[in-house]
mmCIF file of C-alpha atoms in Angstrom:
data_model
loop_
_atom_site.group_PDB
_atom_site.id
_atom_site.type_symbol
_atom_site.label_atom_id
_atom_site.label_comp_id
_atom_site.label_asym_id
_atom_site.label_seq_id
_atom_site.Cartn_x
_atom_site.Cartn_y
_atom_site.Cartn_z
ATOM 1 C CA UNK A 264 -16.595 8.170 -8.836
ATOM 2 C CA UNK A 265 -17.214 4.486 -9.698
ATOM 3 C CA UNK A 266 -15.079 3.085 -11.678
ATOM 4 C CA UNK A 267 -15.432 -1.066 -13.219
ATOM 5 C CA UNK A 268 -11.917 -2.705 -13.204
ATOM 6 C CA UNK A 269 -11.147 -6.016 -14.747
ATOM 7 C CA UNK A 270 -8.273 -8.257 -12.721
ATOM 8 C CA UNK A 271 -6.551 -10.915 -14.438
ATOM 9 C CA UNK A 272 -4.319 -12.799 -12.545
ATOM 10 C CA UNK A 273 -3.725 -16.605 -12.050
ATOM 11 C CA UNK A 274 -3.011 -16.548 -7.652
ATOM 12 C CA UNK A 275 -6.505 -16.235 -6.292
ATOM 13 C CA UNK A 276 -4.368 -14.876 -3.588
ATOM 14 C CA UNK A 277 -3.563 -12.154 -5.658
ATOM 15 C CA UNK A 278 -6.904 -11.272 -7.369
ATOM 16 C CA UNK A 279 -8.383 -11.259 -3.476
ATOM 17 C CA UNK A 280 -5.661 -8.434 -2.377
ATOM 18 C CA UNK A 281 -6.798 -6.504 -5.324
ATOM 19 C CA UNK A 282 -10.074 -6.668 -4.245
ATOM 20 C CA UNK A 283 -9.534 -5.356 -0.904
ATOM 21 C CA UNK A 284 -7.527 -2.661 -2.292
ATOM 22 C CA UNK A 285 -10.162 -1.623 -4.735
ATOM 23 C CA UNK A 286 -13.621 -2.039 -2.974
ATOM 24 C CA UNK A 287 -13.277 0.024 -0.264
ATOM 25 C CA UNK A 288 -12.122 2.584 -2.321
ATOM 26 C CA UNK A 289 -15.849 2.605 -4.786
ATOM 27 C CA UNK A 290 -14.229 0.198 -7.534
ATOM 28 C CA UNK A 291 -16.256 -2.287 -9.186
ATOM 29 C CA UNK A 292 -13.800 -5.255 -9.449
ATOM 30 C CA UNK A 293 -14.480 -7.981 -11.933
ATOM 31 C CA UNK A 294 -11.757 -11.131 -11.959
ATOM 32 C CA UNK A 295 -10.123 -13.491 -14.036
ATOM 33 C CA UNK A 296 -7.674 -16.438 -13.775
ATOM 34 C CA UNK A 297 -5.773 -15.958 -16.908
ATOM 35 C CA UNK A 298 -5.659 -14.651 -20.385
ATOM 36 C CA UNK A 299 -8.086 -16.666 -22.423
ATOM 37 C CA UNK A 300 -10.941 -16.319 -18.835
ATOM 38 C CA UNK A 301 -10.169 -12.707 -18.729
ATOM 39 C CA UNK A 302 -11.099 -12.226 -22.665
ATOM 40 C CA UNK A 303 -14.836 -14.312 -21.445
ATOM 41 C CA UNK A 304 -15.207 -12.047 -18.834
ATOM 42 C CA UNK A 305 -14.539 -8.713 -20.458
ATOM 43 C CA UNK A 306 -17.135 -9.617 -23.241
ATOM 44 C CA UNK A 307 -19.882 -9.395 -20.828
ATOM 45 C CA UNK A 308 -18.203 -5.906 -18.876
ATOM 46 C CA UNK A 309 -17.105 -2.727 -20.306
ATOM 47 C CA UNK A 310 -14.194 -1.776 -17.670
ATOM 48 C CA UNK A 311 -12.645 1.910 -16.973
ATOM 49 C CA UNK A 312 -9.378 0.008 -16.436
ATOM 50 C CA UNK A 313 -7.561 -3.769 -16.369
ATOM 51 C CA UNK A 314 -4.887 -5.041 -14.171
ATOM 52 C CA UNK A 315 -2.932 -7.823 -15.762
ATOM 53 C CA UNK A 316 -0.096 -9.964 -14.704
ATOM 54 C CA UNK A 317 2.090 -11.306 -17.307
ATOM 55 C CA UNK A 318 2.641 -15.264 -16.077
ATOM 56 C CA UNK A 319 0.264 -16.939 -16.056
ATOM 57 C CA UNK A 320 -1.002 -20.605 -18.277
ATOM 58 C CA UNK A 321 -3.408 -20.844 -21.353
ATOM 59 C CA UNK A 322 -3.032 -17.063 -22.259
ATOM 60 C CA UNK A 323 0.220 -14.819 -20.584
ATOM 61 C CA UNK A 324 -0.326 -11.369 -20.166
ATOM 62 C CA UNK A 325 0.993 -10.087 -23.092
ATOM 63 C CA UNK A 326 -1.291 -12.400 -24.982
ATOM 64 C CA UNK A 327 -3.810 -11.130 -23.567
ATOM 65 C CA UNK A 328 -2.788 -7.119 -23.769
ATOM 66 C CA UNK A 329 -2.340 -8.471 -27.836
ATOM 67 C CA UNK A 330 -5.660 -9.729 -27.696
ATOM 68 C CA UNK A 331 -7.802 -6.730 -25.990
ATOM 69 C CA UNK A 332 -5.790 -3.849 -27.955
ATOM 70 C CA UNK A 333 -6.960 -6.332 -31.298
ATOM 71 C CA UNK A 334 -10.677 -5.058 -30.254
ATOM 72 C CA UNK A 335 -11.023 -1.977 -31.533
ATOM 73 C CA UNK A 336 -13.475 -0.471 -28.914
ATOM 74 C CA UNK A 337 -11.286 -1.309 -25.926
ATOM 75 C CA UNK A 338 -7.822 0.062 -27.309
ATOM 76 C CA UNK A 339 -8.283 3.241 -25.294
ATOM 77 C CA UNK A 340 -8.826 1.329 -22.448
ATOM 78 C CA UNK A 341 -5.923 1.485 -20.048
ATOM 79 C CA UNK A 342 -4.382 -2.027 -18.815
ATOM 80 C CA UNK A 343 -1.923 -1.973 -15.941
ATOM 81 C CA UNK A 344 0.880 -4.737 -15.729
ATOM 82 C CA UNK A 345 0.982 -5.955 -12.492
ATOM 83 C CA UNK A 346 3.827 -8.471 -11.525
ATOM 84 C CA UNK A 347 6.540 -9.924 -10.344
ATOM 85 C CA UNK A 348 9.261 -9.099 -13.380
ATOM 86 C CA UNK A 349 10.945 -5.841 -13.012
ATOM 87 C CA UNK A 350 13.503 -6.596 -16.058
ATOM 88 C CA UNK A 351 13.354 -3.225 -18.636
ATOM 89 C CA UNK A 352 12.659 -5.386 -21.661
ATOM 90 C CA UNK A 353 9.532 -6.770 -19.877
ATOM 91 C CA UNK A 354 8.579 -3.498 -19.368
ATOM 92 C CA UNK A 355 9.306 -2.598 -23.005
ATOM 93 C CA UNK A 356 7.701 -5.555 -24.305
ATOM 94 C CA UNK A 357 4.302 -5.115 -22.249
ATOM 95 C CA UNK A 358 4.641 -1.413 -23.622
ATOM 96 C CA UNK A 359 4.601 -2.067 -27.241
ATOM 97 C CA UNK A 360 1.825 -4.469 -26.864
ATOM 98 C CA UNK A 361 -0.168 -1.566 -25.483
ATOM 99 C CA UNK A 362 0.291 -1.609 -21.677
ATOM 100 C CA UNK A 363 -0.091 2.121 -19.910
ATOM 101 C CA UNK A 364 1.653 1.464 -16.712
ATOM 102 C CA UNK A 365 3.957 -1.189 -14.488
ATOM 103 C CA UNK A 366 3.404 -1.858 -10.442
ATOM 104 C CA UNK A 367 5.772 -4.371 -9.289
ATOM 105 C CA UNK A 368 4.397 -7.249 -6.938
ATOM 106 C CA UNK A 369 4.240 -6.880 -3.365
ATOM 107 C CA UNK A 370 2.016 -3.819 -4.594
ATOM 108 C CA UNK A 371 0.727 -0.920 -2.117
ATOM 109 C CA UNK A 372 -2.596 -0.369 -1.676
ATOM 110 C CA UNK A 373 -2.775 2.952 -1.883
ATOM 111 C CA UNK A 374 -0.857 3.287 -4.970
ATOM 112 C CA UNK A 375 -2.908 0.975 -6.970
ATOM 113 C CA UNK A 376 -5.982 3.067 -6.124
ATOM 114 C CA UNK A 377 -4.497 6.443 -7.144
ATOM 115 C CA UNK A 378 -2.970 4.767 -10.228
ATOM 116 C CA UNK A 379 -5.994 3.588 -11.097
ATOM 117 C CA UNK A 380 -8.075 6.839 -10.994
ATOM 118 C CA UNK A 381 -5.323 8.693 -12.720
ATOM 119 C CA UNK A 382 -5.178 6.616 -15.469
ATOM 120 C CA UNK A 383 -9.353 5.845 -15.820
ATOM 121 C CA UNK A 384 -10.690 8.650 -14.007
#
């Protein structure tokens, strides 16, 4: 199974580690560098899934989660939180903007795959 996954996240460090994860595994990755590129990008994509971080300048990611679940044909779409903040009321705060899951930074491979294809497949 294919699946199209949008990754915004401001380290190009970061966005290439997702995209090792997620090739090899059959994922089409698409990439931004923050909020307000992510929102360009995902007009031109229709993604299974996005991966988010939350810092990030121009557009944070819960500006951004705002900002996608304010579309209404991409509010079923499930967006990941990926990042460095572990603190509950992140969490909470990512949740009530619409965020389906949280994988704290260093992330495992492996997990981010099967996370993925639980929550798009």
């Amino acid at each position: 199974m294919s699946l199209t996954v949008l990754a915004v996240d401001d380290s190009r460090t970061m966005r290439d580690m997702i995209r090792m994860a997620l090739l090899p595994a059959g994922f089409t990755v698409h990439v931004a560098e923050d909020g307000i590129d992510g929102l360009e990008v995902l007009d031109g994509i229709e993604p299974d899934a996005i991966i988010t971080d939350i810092n990030m300048p121009r557009m944070d990611g819960f500006g951004f989660i705002d900002a996608v679940r304010a579309q209404e044909r991409r509010r079923g779409v499930p967006i990941l939180v990926l990042t460095t903040e572990s603190a509950p009321e992140m969490k909470s705060r990512a949740r009530q903007a619409g965020a389906t899951g949280w994988i704290v930074k260093p992330f495992d491979p492996t997990k981010l795959v099967k996370a993925l294809q639980m929550v798009a497949g």
